[in-house]
CSV table of N, CA, C and O in Angstrom, one decimal:
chain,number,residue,atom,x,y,z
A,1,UNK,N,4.3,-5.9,-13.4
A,1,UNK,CA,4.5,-4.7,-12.7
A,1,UNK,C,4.2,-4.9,-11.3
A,1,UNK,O,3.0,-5.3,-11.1
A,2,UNK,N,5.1,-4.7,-9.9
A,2,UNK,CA,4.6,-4.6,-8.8
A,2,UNK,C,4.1,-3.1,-8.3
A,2,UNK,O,4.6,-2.0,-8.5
A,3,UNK,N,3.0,-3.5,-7.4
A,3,UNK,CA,2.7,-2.1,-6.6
A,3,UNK,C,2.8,-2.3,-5.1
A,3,UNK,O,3.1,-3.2,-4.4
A,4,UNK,N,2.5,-0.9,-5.0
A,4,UNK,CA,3.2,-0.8,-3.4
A,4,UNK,C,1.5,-0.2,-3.0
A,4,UNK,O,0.9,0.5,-3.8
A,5,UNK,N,0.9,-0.6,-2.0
A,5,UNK,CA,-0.4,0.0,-1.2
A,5,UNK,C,0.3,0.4,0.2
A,5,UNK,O,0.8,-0.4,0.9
A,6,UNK,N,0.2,1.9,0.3
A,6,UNK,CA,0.6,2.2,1.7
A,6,UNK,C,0.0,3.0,2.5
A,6,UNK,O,0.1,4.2,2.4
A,7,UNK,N,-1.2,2.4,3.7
A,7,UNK,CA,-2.3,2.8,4.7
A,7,UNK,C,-2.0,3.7,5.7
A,7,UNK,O,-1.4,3.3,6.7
A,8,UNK,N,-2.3,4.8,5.5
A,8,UNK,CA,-2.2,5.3,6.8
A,8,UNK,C,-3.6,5.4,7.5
A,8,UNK,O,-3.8,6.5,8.1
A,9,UNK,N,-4.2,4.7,7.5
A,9,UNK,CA,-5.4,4.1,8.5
A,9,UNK,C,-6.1,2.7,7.5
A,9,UNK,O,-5.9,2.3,6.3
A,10,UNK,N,-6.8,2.4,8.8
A,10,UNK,CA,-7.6,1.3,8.6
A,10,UNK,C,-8.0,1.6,7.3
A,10,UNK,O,-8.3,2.7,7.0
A,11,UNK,N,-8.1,0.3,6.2
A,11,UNK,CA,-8.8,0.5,4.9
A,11,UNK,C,-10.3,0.5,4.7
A,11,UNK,O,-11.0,-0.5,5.0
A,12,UNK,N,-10.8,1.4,4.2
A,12,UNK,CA,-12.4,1.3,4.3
A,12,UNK,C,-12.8,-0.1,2.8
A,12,UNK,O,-12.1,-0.5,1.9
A,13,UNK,N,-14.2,-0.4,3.4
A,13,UNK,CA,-14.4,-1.1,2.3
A,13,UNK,C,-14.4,-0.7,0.6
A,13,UNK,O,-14.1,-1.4,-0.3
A,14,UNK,N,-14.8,0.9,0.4
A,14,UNK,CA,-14.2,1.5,-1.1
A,14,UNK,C,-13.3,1.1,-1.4
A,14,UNK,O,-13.1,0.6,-2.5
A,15,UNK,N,-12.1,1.4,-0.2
A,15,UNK,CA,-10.9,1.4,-0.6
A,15,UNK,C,-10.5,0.1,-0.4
A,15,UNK,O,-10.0,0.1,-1.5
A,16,UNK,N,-10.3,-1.2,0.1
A,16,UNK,CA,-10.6,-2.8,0.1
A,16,UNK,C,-10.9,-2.6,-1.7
A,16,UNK,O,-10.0,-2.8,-2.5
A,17,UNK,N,-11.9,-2.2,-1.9
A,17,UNK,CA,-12.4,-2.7,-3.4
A,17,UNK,C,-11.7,-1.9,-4.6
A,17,UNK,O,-11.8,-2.2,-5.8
A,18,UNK,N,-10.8,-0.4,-4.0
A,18,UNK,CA,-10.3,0.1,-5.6
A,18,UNK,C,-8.8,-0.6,-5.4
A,18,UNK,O,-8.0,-0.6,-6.3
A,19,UNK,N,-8.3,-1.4,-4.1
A,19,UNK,CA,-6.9,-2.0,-4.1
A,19,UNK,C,-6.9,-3.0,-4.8
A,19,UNK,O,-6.0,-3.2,-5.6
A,20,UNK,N,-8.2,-3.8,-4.6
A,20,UNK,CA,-8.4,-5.4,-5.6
A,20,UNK,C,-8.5,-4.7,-7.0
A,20,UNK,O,-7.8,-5.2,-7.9
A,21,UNK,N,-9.1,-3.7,-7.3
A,21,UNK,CA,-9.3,-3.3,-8.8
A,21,UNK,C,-7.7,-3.0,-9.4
A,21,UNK,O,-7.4,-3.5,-10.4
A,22,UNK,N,-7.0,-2.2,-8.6
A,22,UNK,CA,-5.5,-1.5,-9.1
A,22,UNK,C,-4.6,-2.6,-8.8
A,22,UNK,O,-3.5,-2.4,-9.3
A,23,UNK,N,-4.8,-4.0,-7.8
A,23,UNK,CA,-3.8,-5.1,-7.9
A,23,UNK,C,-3.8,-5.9,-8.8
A,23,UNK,O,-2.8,-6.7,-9.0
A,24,UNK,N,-4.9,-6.0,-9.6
A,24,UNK,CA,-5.5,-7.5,-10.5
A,24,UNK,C,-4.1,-7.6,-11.5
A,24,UNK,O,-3.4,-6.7,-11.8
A,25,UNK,N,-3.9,-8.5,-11.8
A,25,UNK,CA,-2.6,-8.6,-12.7
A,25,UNK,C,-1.6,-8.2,-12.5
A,25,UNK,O,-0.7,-8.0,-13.4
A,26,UNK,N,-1.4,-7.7,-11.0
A,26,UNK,CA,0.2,-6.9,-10.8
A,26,UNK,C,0.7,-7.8,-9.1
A,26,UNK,O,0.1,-7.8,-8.0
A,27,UNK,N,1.4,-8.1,-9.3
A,27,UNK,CA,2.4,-8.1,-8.0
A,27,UNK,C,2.3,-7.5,-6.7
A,27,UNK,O,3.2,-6.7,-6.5
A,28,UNK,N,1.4,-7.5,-5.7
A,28,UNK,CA,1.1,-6.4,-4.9
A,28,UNK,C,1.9,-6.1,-3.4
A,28,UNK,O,2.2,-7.2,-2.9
A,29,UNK,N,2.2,-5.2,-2.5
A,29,UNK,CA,2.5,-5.5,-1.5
A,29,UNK,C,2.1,-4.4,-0.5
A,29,UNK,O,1.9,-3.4,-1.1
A,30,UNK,N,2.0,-4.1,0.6
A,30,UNK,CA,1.4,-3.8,1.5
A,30,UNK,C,2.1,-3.1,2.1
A,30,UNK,O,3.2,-3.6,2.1
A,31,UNK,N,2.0,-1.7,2.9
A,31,UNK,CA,2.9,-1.2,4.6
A,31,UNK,C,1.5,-0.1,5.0
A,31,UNK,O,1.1,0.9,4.4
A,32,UNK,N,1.2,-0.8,6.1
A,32,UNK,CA,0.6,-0.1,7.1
A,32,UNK,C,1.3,1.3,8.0
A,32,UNK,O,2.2,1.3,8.9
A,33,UNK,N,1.0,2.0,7.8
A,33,UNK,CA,1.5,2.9,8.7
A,33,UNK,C,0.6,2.8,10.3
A,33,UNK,O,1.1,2.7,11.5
A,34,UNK,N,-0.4,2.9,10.0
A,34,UNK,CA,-0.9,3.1,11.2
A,34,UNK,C,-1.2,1.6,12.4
A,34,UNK,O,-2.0,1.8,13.2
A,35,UNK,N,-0.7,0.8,12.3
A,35,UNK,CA,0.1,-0.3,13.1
A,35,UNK,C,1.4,-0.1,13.7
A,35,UNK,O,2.4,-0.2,12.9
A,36,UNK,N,1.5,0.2,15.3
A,36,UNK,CA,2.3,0.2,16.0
A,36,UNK,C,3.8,1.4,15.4
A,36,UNK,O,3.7,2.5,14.8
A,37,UNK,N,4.9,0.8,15.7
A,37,UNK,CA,6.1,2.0,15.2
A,37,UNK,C,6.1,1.6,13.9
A,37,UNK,O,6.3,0.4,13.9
A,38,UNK,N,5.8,2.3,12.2
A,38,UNK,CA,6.0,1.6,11.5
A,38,UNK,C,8.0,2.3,11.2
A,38,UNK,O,8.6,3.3,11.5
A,39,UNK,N,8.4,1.2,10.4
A,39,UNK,CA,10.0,1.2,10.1
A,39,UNK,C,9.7,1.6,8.8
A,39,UNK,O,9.0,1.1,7.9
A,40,UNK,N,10.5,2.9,9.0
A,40,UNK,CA,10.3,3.8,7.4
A,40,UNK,C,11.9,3.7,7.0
A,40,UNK,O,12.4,4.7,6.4
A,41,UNK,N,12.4,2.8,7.1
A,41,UNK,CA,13.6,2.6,6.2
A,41,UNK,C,12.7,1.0,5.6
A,41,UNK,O,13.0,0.6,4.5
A,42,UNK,N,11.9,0.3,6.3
A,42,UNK,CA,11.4,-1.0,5.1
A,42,UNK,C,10.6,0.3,4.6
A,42,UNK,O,10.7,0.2,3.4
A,43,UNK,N,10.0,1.0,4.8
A,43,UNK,CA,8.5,1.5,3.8
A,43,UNK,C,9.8,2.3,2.2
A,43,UNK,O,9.5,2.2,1.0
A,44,UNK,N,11.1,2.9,3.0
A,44,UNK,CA,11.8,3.5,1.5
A,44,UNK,C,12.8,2.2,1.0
A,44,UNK,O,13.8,2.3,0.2
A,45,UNK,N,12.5,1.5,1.3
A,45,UNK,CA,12.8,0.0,0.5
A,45,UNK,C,11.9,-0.6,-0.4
A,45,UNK,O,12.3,-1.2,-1.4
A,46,UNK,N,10.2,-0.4,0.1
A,46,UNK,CA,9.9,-1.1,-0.6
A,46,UNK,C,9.1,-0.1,-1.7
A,46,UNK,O,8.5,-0.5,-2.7
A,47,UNK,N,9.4,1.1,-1.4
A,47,UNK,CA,8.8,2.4,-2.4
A,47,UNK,C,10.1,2.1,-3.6
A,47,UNK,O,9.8,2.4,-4.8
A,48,UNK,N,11.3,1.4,-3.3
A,48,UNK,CA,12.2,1.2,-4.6
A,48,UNK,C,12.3,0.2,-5.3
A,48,UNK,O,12.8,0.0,-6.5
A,49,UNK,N,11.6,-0.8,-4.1
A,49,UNK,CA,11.6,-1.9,-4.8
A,49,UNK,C,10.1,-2.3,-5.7
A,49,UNK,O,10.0,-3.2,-6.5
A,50,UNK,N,9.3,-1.5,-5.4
A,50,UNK,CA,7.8,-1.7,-6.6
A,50,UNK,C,8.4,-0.5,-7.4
A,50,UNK,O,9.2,0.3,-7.1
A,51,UNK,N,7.4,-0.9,-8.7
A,51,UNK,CA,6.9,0.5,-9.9
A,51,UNK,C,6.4,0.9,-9.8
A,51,UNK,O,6.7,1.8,-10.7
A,52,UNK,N,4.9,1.7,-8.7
A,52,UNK,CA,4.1,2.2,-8.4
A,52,UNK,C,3.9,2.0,-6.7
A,52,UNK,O,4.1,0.9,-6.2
A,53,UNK,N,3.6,3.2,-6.1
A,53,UNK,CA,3.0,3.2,-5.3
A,53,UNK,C,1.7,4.4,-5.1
A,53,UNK,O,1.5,5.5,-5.7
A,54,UNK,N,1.1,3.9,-4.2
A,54,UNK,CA,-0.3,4.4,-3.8
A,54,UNK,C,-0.5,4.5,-2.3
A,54,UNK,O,-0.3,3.7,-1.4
A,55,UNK,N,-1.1,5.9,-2.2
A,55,UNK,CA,-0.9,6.1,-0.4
A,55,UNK,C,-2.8,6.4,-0.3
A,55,UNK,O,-3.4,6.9,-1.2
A,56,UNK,N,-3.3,6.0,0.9
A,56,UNK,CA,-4.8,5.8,0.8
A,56,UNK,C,-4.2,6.6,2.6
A,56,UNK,O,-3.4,6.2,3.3
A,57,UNK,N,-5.1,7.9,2.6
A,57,UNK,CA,-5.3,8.1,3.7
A,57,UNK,C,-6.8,7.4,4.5
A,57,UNK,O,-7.0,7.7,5.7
């Protein structure tokens, strides 16, 4: 199963530790929003290309 983690701010340390808990055994991949312009044609690419995603304000 891949997942998608998608930040719209810096990750706090909770949140660091429930990403490792909800990644363990899965495929994981990352988009920052809050880094510079983010490109939201890769962020609805990669919302199609995982099974799950997860948005961490």
């Amino acid at each position: 199963m891949k997942i998608l983690q998608v930040y719209r701010s810096e990750p706090t340390e909770d949140v660091k530790k429930l990403v490792e808990i909800l990644n363990r055994d899965r495929e994981a991949d990352e988009f920052r929003l809050y880094l510079g312009e983010p490109n939201y044609d890769t962020l609805v690419q990669k919302i199609f290309a995982n099974d799950k995603t997860v948005c961490w304000w």
